[in-house]
C-alpha positions as a Python dict, from the first residue, in 0.01 Angstrom:
ca = {
    (1, 'M'): (0, 0, 0),
    (2, 'H'): (-191, -245, 167),
    (3, 'N'): (-548, -353, 64),
    (4, 'H'): (-670, -191, 446),
    (5, 'D'): (-482, 116, 384),
    (6, 'F'): (-596, 119, 10),
    (7, 'L'): (-944, 96, 162),
    (8, 'K'): (-903, 368, 425),
    (9, 'C'): (-765, 597, 201),
    (10, 'L'): (-1052, 544, -41),
    (11, 'D'): (-1304, 575, 231),
    (12, 'F'): (-1167, 896, 326),
    (13, 'L'): (-1158, 1068, -45),
    (14, 'E'): (-1486, 946, -80),
    (15, 'T'): (-1605, 1106, 240),
    (16, 'M'): (-1424, 1441, 131),
    (17, 'I'): (-1589, 1426, -192),
    (18, 'E'): (-1939, 1421, -53),
    (19, 'K'): (-1846, 1665, 196),
    (20, 'H'): (-1677, 1941, -57),
    (21, 'P'): (-1777, 1802, -411),
    (22, 'E'): (-1686, 2164, -514),
    (23, 'N'): (-1314, 2072, -452),
    (24, 'A'): (-1150, 1911, -741),
    (25, 'E'): (-854, 1820, -570),
    (26, 'F'): (-1020, 1556, -379),
    (27, 'I'): (-1153, 1389, -708),
    (28, 'K'): (-808, 1424, -850),
    (29, 'A'): (-659, 1248, -568),
    (30, 'Y'): (-921, 954, -556),
    (31, 'T'): (-857, 937, -917),
    (32, 'K'): (-472, 877, -908),
    (33, 'L'): (-506, 644, -630),
    (34, 'I'): (-744, 430, -804),
    (35, 'E'): (-485, 458, -1116),
    (36, 'K'): (-201, 357, -920),
    (37, 'R'): (-355, 95, -734),
    (38, 'I'): (-432, -52, -1103),
    (39, 'D'): (-61, 1, -1186),
    (40, 'L'): (27, -198, -874),
    (41, 'E'): (-193, -505, -949),
    (42, 'I'): (-100, -512, -1317),
    (43, 'T'): (234, -520, -1192),
    (44, 'Y'): (190, -785, -938),
    (45, 'L'): (-41, -1035, -1199),
    (46, 'K'): (258, -966, -1448),
    (47, 'G'): (493, -1104, -1189),
    (48, 'D'): (261, -1410, -1067),
    (49, 'E'): (247, -1505, -1450),
    (50, 'E'): (628, -1540, -1485),
    (51, 'L'): (638, -1749, -1176),
    (52, 'R'): (359, -1994, -1319),
    (53, 'K'): (538, -1997, -1632),
    (54, 'D'): (854, -2131, -1451),
    (55, 'W'): (695, -2359, -1205),
    (56, 'E'): (508, -2530, -1532),
    (57, 'K'): (850, -2542, -1709),
    (58, 'N'): (986, -2715, -1405),
    (59, 'Q'): (697, -2949, -1395),
    (60, 'T'): (733, -3026, -1737),
    (61, 'E'): (1102, -3081, -1702),
    (62, 'R'): (1070, -3320, -1377),
    (63, 'I'): (782, -3515, -1558),
    (64, 'K'): (1032, -3569, -1868),
    (65, 'S'): (1324, -3702, -1612),
    (66, 'D'): (1090, -3904, -1456),
    (67, 'D'): (970, -4078, -1760),
    (68, 'S'): (1317, -4116, -1877),
    (69, 'I'): (1423, -4312, -1553),
    (70, 'R'): (1150, -4531, -1584),
    (71, 'K'): (1185, -4621, -1968),
    (72, 'T'): (1569, -4692, -1857),
    (73, 'S'): (1449, -4895, -1557),
    (74, 'I'): (1215, -5102, -1777),
    (75, 'E'): (1465, -5138, -2034),
    (76, 'K'): (1721, -5269, -1787),
    (77, 'G'): (1481, -5486, -1605),
    (78, 'I'): (1488, -5291, -1246),
    (79, 'S'): (1124, -5276, -1077),
    (80, 'N'): (1006, -4963, -913),
    (81, 'P'): (1249, -4713, -962),
    (82, 'R'): (1248, -4420, -732),
    (83, 'G'): (909, -4536, -611),
    (84, 'F'): (723, -4592, -966),
}
């Protein structure tokens, strides 16, 4: 659910709860909507964490590779390998 849709549903349920405080179904729906949104955000953050870890791993491997090339070029007397 997009944030705009979520906020519209939340607003609708809040309005209905104000108008009909005796109706427990609106409160249940409101609670369920928030729980689902929390589940969605947790899932998103876990996925984002995995992407960050992969990116950091790739960056580390690239830096190691660049350092290896730099070291080899220094040992062989090559100036400015790969733009270093």
